[in-house]
Coordinates of N, CA and C in Angstrom, one line a residue:
X736 N 11.7 19.2 23.9 CA 10.5 20.0 23.5 C 10.3 19.8 22.0
X737 N 11.3 19.8 21.2 CA 11.1 19.6 19.7 C 10.4 18.3 19.4
X738 N 10.8 17.2 20.2 CA 10.2 15.9 20.0 C 8.7 15.9 20.3
X739 N 8.4 16.6 21.4 CA 6.9 16.6 21.8 C 6.1 17.4 20.7
X740 N 6.7 18.5 20.2 CA 6.1 19.2 19.1 C 5.8 18.4 17.9
X741 N 6.8 17.6 17.5 CA 6.6 16.7 16.3 C 5.5 15.7 16.6
X742 N 5.5 15.0 17.8 CA 4.5 14.1 18.1 C 3.1 14.7 18.2
X743 N 3.0 15.9 18.8 CA 1.7 16.6 18.9 C 1.2 16.9 17.5
X744 N 2.1 17.4 16.6 CA 1.7 17.8 15.2 C 1.2 16.6 14.5
X745 N 1.9 15.4 14.6 CA 1.5 14.2 14.0 C 0.2 13.7 14.5
X746 N 0.0 13.7 15.8 CA -1.3 13.2 16.4 C -2.5 14.1 15.9
X747 N -2.3 15.4 15.8 CA -3.5 16.2 15.4 C -3.9 16.0 13.9
X748 N -3.0 15.4 13.1 CA -3.3 15.1 11.7 C -4.1 13.8 11.5
X749 N -4.1 13.0 12.6 CA -4.8 11.7 12.5 C -6.3 11.9 12.6
X750 N -7.0 11.1 11.9 CA -8.5 11.1 11.9 C -8.9 9.6 12.1
X751 N -9.7 9.3 13.2 CA -10.2 8.0 13.4 C -11.4 7.8 12.5
X752 N -11.4 6.7 11.7 CA -12.5 6.4 10.8 C -12.9 5.0 11.0
X753 N -14.2 4.7 11.0 CA -14.8 3.4 11.0 C -15.2 3.0 9.6
X754 N -14.7 1.9 9.1 CA -15.1 1.5 7.7 C -15.7 0.1 7.8
X755 N -16.7 -0.1 6.9 CA -17.3 -1.4 6.8 C -16.5 -2.4 5.9
X756 N -16.7 -3.7 6.1 CA -16.1 -4.7 5.3 C -16.4 -4.4 3.8
X757 N -15.5 -4.5 2.9 CA -15.7 -4.2 1.5 C -15.4 -2.8 1.1
X758 N -15.2 -1.9 2.0 CA -15.0 -0.5 1.7 C -13.6 -0.3 1.0
X759 N -13.6 0.3 -0.2 CA -12.4 0.6 -0.9 C -11.9 2.0 -0.4
X760 N -10.7 2.0 0.2 CA -10.2 3.2 0.8 C -9.3 4.0 -0.3
X761 N -8.8 3.2 -1.2 CA -7.9 3.8 -2.2 C -8.0 2.9 -3.5
X762 N -8.0 3.6 -4.6 CA -8.0 2.9 -5.9 C -6.7 3.2 -6.7
X763 N -6.3 2.2 -7.5 CA -5.1 2.5 -8.3 C -5.5 3.7 -9.2
X764 N -4.5 4.6 -9.3 CA -4.7 5.8 -10.1 C -5.2 7.0 -9.3
X765 N -5.7 6.8 -8.1 CA -6.0 7.9 -7.2 C -4.7 8.6 -6.8
X766 N -4.8 9.9 -6.4 CA -3.7 10.6 -5.9 C -3.3 9.9 -4.6
X767 N -2.0 9.8 -4.3 CA -1.5 9.1 -3.1 C -1.4 10.1 -2.0
X768 N -2.4 10.1 -1.1 CA -2.4 11.1 0.0 C -2.4 10.5 1.3
X769 N -3.0 9.3 1.5 CA -3.3 8.8 2.8 C -2.5 7.6 3.3
X770 N -2.3 7.6 4.6 CA -1.7 6.4 5.2 C -2.7 6.0 6.3
X771 N -2.8 4.6 6.4 CA -3.8 4.1 7.3 C -3.2 3.2 8.4
X772 N -3.5 3.5 9.6 CA -3.1 2.7 10.7 C -4.3 1.9 11.2
X773 N -4.2 0.6 11.3 CA -5.3 -0.2 11.7 C -5.4 -0.4 13.2
X774 N -6.4 0.1 13.8 CA -6.7 0.0 15.2 C -7.4 -1.4 15.5
X775 N -8.4 -1.7 14.6 CA -9.0 -3.0 14.7 C -9.5 -3.3 13.3
X776 N -9.6 -4.6 13.1 CA -10.0 -5.1 11.7 C -8.9 -5.5 10.9
X777 N -9.1 -5.5 9.6 CA -8.1 -6.0 8.7 C -8.2 -5.3 7.3
X778 N -7.1 -4.7 6.8 CA -7.1 -4.1 5.5 C -6.1 -5.0 4.6
X779 N -6.2 -4.7 3.3 CA -5.3 -5.3 2.4 C -4.9 -4.3 1.3
X780 N -3.7 -4.4 0.8 CA -3.3 -3.6 -0.3 C -3.0 -4.6 -1.5
X781 N -3.5 -4.3 -2.7 CA -3.3 -5.2 -3.8 C -3.3 -4.5 -5.1
X782 N -2.8 -5.2 -6.1 CA -2.8 -4.7 -7.5 C -3.7 -5.6 -8.3
X783 N -4.1 -5.1 -9.5 CA -4.8 -5.9 -10.4 C -4.2 -5.7 -11.8
X784 N -3.8 -6.8 -12.4 CA -3.1 -6.7 -13.7 C -4.1 -6.5 -14.9
X785 N -3.6 -6.4 -16.1 CA -4.4 -6.1 -17.2 C -5.5 -7.2 -17.5
X786 N -5.2 -8.4 -17.1 CA -6.1 -9.5 -17.3 C -7.2 -9.6 -16.2
X787 N -7.1 -8.7 -15.2 CA -8.0 -8.7 -14.1 C -7.6 -9.6 -12.9
X788 N -6.4 -10.2 -13.0 CA -5.9 -11.0 -11.9 C -5.4 -10.1 -10.7
X789 N -5.8 -10.5 -9.5 CA -5.5 -9.8 -8.3 C -4.2 -10.3 -7.7
X790 N -3.3 -9.4 -7.2 CA -2.1 -9.8 -6.6 C -2.0 -9.0 -5.2
X791 N -2.1 -9.7 -4.1 CA -2.1 -9.1 -2.8 C -0.7 -8.8 -2.4
X792 N -0.5 -7.5 -2.2 CA 0.8 -7.0 -1.8 C 1.1 -7.2 -0.3
X793 N 0.0 -6.9 0.5 CA 0.2 -7.0 1.9 C -1.2 -7.0 2.6
X794 N -1.2 -7.6 3.8 CA -2.4 -7.5 4.7 C -1.9 -6.6 5.8
X795 N -2.9 -5.9 6.4 CA -2.6 -5.0 7.5 C -3.6 -5.3 8.6
X796 N -3.2 -6.1 9.5 CA -4.1 -6.4 10.7 C -3.9 -5.3 11.8
X797 N -4.4 -5.5 12.9 CA -4.3 -4.5 14.0 C -2.9 -4.2 14.3
X798 N -2.6 -2.9 14.5 CA -1.3 -2.4 14.8 C -0.4 -2.1 13.6
X799 N -0.9 -2.5 12.4 CA -0.1 -2.3 11.2 C -0.5 -1.0 10.5
X800 N 0.5 -0.5 9.6 CA 0.2 0.7 8.8 C 0.3 0.2 7.4
X801 N -0.6 0.8 6.6 CA -0.6 0.5 5.1 C -0.8 1.7 4.3
X802 N 0.0 1.8 3.2 CA -0.1 3.0 2.3 C 0.5 2.6 1.0
X803 N 0.2 3.3 0.0 CA 1.0 3.2 -1.3 C 2.2 4.0 -1.1
X804 N 3.3 3.6 -1.6 CA 4.5 4.3 -1.4 C 4.8 5.4 -2.4
X805 N 3.9 5.6 -3.3 CA 4.0 6.7 -4.3 C 4.1 8.0 -3.7
X806 N 4.8 8.9 -4.3 CA 4.8 10.3 -3.9 C 3.4 10.9 -4.0
X807 N 3.1 11.9 -3.2 CA 1.8 12.5 -3.2 C 1.3 13.1 -4.6
X808 N 2.3 13.5 -5.4 CA 1.9 14.1 -6.7 C 1.7 13.0 -7.8
X809 N 2.0 11.7 -7.4 CA 1.9 10.6 -8.3 C 0.6 9.8 -8.0
X810 N 0.2 9.0 -9.0 CA -1.0 8.2 -8.9 C -0.6 6.9 -8.1
X811 N -1.5 6.4 -7.3 CA -1.3 5.2 -6.6 C -1.2 4.0 -7.5
X812 N -0.4 3.0 -7.1 CA -0.2 1.8 -7.8 C -1.1 0.7 -7.2
X813 N -1.6 0.9 -5.9 CA -2.3 -0.2 -5.2 C -3.7 0.2 -4.9
X814 N -4.6 -0.8 -4.8 CA -5.9 -0.6 -4.2 C -5.7 -1.0 -2.7
X815 N -6.5 -0.3 -1.8 CA -6.5 -0.7 -0.4 C -8.0 -0.8 0.0
X816 N -8.4 -1.9 0.6 CA -9.7 -2.1 1.0 C -9.8 -2.8 2.4
X817 N -11.0 -2.8 3.0 CA -11.3 -3.4 4.3 C -11.8 -4.8 4.1
X818 N -11.1 -5.8 4.6 CA -11.5 -7.2 4.6 C -12.5 -7.5 5.7
X819 N -12.5 -6.7 6.8 CA -13.4 -6.8 7.9 C -13.8 -5.4 8.3
X820 N -14.9 -5.3 9.0 CA -15.3 -4.0 9.6 C -14.0 -3.5 10.4
X821 N -13.6 -2.3 10.2 CA -12.3 -1.9 10.8 C -12.4 -0.4 11.3
X822 N -11.6 -0.2 12.3 CA -11.4 1.2 12.8 C -10.0 1.5 12.5
X823 N -9.8 2.6 11.7 CA -8.5 3.0 11.3 C -8.2 4.4 11.7
X824 N -6.9 4.7 11.8 CA -6.4 6.1 11.9 C -5.9 6.5 10.5
X825 N -6.4 7.6 10.0 CA -6.1 8.0 8.6 C -5.3 9.4 8.7
X826 N -4.2 9.4 8.1 CA -3.6 10.7 8.0 C -3.1 11.0 6.6
X827 N -2.9 12.3 6.3 CA -2.6 12.8 5.0 C -1.1 12.8 4.8
X828 N -0.6 12.0 3.9 CA 0.8 11.9 3.6 C 1.4 13.2 3.1
X829 N 0.6 14.0 2.4 CA 1.1 15.3 1.9 C 1.7 16.1 3.0
X830 N 1.0 16.2 4.1 CA 1.5 17.0 5.2 C 2.7 16.5 5.9
X831 N 3.0 15.2 5.8 CA 4.0 14.6 6.5 C 5.3 14.4 5.7
X832 N 5.3 14.7 4.4 CA 6.6 14.7 3.7 C 7.2 16.1 3.8
X833 N 8.2 16.1 4.7 CA 8.7 17.4 5.2 C 10.0 17.9 4.4
X834 N 10.7 17.0 3.9 CA 12.0 17.4 3.3 C 12.3 16.6 2.1
X835 N 13.4 17.0 1.3 CA 13.8 16.3 0.2 C 14.3 14.9 0.5
X836 N 14.9 14.7 1.7 CA 15.4 13.4 2.1 C 14.2 12.5 2.3
X837 N 13.1 12.9 2.8 CA 11.9 12.1 3.0 C 11.4 11.7 1.6
X838 N 11.4 12.6 0.7 CA 10.9 12.4 -0.7 C 11.8 11.3 -1.4
X839 N 13.1 11.4 -1.2 CA 14.0 10.4 -1.8 C 13.8 9.0 -1.2
X840 N 13.5 9.0 0.1 CA 13.3 7.7 0.8 C 12.0 7.1 0.2
X841 N 10.9 7.9 0.1 CA 9.7 7.5 -0.4 C 9.8 6.9 -1.9
X842 N 10.6 7.6 -2.7 CA 10.9 7.2 -4.1 C 11.5 5.8 -4.0
X843 N 12.5 5.6 -3.2 CA 13.2 4.3 -3.1 C 12.2 3.2 -2.6
X844 N 11.4 3.5 -1.7 CA 10.4 2.5 -1.2 C 9.5 2.1 -2.4
X845 N 9.1 3.1 -3.2 CA 8.2 2.8 -4.3 C 8.9 1.9 -5.3
X846 N 10.1 2.1 -5.6 CA 10.9 1.2 -6.5 C 10.9 -0.2 -5.9
X847 N 11.2 -0.3 -4.6 CA 11.2 -1.6 -4.0 C 9.8 -2.3 -4.0
X848 N 8.8 -1.5 -3.8 CA 7.4 -2.0 -3.8 C 7.1 -2.6 -5.2
X849 N 7.4 -1.9 -6.2 CA 7.1 -2.4 -7.6 C 7.9 -3.6 -7.8
X850 N 9.2 -3.7 -7.4 CA 10.0 -4.8 -7.6 C 9.4 -6.1 -6.9
X851 N 9.0 -5.9 -5.7 CA 8.4 -7.0 -4.9 C 7.2 -7.5 -5.6
X852 N 6.3 -6.6 -6.1 CA 5.1 -7.0 -6.8 C 5.4 -7.8 -8.0
X853 N 6.4 -7.4 -8.8 CA 6.8 -8.0 -10.0 C 7.6 -9.3 -9.8
X854 N 8.5 -9.3 -8.8 CA 9.4 -10.4 -8.6 C 9.2 -11.1 -7.3
X855 N 8.6 -12.3 -7.3 CA 8.5 -13.1 -6.1 C 9.4 -14.3 -6.4
X856 N 10.7 -14.2 -6.1 CA 11.6 -15.2 -6.5 C 11.8 -16.4 -5.6
X857 N 11.2 -16.3 -4.4 CA 11.3 -17.5 -3.5 C 10.4 -18.5 -4.0
X858 N 10.6 -19.8 -3.5 CA 9.7 -20.9 -3.9 C 8.3 -20.6 -3.2
X859 N 7.3 -21.2 -3.7 CA 6.0 -21.1 -3.1 C 5.9 -21.5 -1.7
X860 N 6.6 -22.6 -1.4 CA 6.7 -23.1 0.0 C 7.4 -22.1 0.9
X861 N 8.5 -21.5 0.5 CA 9.2 -20.5 1.2 C 8.3 -19.2 1.4
X862 N 7.6 -18.8 0.4 CA 6.7 -17.7 0.5 C 5.5 -18.0 1.5
X863 N 5.0 -19.2 1.5 CA 4.0 -19.6 2.4 C 4.5 -19.6 3.9
X864 N 5.6 -20.1 4.1 CA 6.2 -20.1 5.4 C 6.5 -18.7 5.9
X865 N 7.0 -17.8 5.0 CA 7.2 -16.4 5.4 C 5.8 -15.8 5.7
X866 N 4.8 -16.1 4.9 CA 3.5 -15.6 5.2 C 3.0 -16.0 6.6
X867 N 3.2 -17.2 7.0 CA 2.8 -17.7 8.3 C 3.6 -17.0 9.4
X868 N 4.9 -16.7 9.1 CA 5.7 -16.0 10.1 C 5.2 -14.5 10.2
X869 N 4.9 -13.9 9.1 CA 4.6 -12.5 9.0 C 3.2 -12.2 9.5
X870 N 2.2 -13.1 9.2 CA 0.8 -12.9 9.5 C 0.3 -14.1 10.2
X871 N 0.8 -14.5 11.4 CA 0.3 -15.7 12.1 C -1.2 -15.8 12.4
X872 N -1.8 -14.7 12.6 CA -3.2 -14.7 13.0 C -4.2 -14.5 11.8
X873 N -3.7 -14.3 10.6 CA -4.5 -14.0 9.5 C -5.0 -15.2 8.8
X874 N -4.3 -16.3 8.9 CA -4.7 -17.6 8.2 C -6.2 -17.9 8.4
X875 N -6.7 -17.7 9.5 CA -8.1 -18.1 9.8 C -9.1 -16.9 9.5
X876 N -8.5 -15.8 9.1 CA -9.4 -14.6 8.9 C -9.7 -14.3 7.4
X877 N -8.9 -14.9 6.5 CA -9.1 -14.6 5.1 C -9.3 -15.9 4.3
X878 N -10.0 -15.8 3.2 CA -10.1 -17.0 2.4 C -8.8 -17.5 1.8
X879 N -8.7 -18.8 1.6 CA -7.5 -19.4 1.0 C -7.1 -18.7 -0.3
X880 N -8.1 -18.3 -1.1 CA -7.8 -17.7 -2.4 C -7.0 -16.4 -2.2
X881 N -7.3 -15.7 -1.1 CA -6.5 -14.5 -0.9 C -5.1 -14.8 -0.5
X882 N -4.9 -15.8 0.3 CA -3.6 -16.2 0.7 C -2.8 -16.7 -0.6
X883 N -3.5 -17.4 -1.4 CA -2.9 -17.9 -2.7 C -2.5 -16.7 -3.5
X884 N -3.4 -15.7 -3.6 CA -3.1 -14.5 -4.4 C -1.8 -13.8 -3.8
X885 N -1.8 -13.6 -2.5 CA -0.6 -13.0 -1.8 C 0.7 -13.8 -2.2
X886 N 0.6 -15.1 -2.3 CA 1.8 -15.9 -2.6 C 2.1 -16.0 -4.1
X887 N 1.1 -15.5 -4.9 CA 1.3 -15.6 -6.3 C 1.1 -17.0 -6.9
X888 N 0.2 -17.7 -6.3 CA -0.1 -19.1 -6.8 C -1.6 -19.3 -6.8
X889 N -2.0 -20.5 -7.4 CA -3.4 -20.8 -7.4 C -3.8 -21.4 -6.1
X890 N -5.1 -21.3 -5.8 CA -5.6 -22.0 -4.6 C -5.3 -23.5 -4.5
X891 N -5.3 -24.1 -5.7 CA -5.0 -25.6 -5.8 C -3.5 -25.8 -5.4
X892 N -2.6 -24.9 -5.9 CA -1.2 -25.0 -5.6 C -1.0 -24.8 -4.1
X893 N -1.7 -23.9 -3.5 CA -1.6 -23.7 -2.0 C -2.1 -24.9 -1.3
X894 N -3.1 -25.6 -1.7 CA -3.6 -26.8 -1.0 C -2.5 -27.9 -1.1
X895 N -1.8 -28.0 -2.2 CA -0.7 -28.9 -2.4 C 0.5 -28.6 -1.5
X896 N 0.8 -27.3 -1.4 CA 1.9 -26.9 -0.5 C 1.6 -27.2 0.9
X897 N 0.4 -26.9 1.3 CA 0.0 -27.2 2.7 C 0.1 -28.7 3.0
X898 N -0.3 -29.5 2.1 CA -0.2 -31.0 2.3 C 1.2 -31.4 2.4
X899 N 2.1 -30.9 1.5 CA 3.5 -31.2 1.5 C 4.1 -30.8 2.9
X900 N 3.8 -29.6 3.3 CA 4.3 -29.0 4.6 C 3.9 -29.9 5.8
X901 N 2.7 -30.3 5.8 CA 2.2 -31.2 6.9 C 2.9 -32.5 6.8
X902 N 3.1 -33.1 5.6 CA 3.8 -34.4 5.5 C 5.3 -34.2 5.9
X903 N 5.9 -33.1 5.6 CA 7.3 -32.8 5.9 C 7.4 -32.7 7.5
X904 N 6.5 -32.0 8.1 CA 6.5 -31.9 9.6 C 6.3 -33.3 10.2
X905 N 5.4 -34.1 9.7 CA 5.1 -35.4 10.2 C 6.4 -36.3 10.1
X906 N 7.1 -36.2 9.0 CA 8.3 -36.9 8.8 C 9.4 -36.5 9.8
X907 N 9.5 -35.2 10.1 CA 10.5 -34.8 11.1 C 10.3 -35.3 12.4
X908 N 9.0 -35.5 12.8 CA 8.6 -36.0 14.1 C 9.0 -37.5 14.3
X909 N 9.1 -38.2 13.2 CA 9.3 -39.7 13.2 C 10.7 -40.0 13.6

């Protein structure tokens, strides 16, 4: 019965929202309150540095959840927007942080999130292959410049990596 109560409580906090392509759901500096579950469409979370360069932290296709990991009383580090017309389930993080243990976990996730944004230590080819494994259906849905941003490279470098990967695969088949 306790489990059903928790599920019921969680479900009543969800709000289904339809958003148009280009809608910004969250801006850096906003209070971190919402978590978004993508029912259809595609969202992305990203940061922008002082020079105006965009760094994509993650894509959120159907079935994925995206949120900034900051605590509710802190300002968000990420922008979240819709890359396609999307239907999302939105719920308020403030209501779902129930205990100190949850708050500690959220703090730890935030530290890791910042570290990932700042440190992309794998090679560009390794990051691209991981991208393909993580987001197999997104390659055809987003511009190459967004994939390059996610990987932390230029679009020209991405083209070069793709050529090298194709040549490498061709050589393996011989």
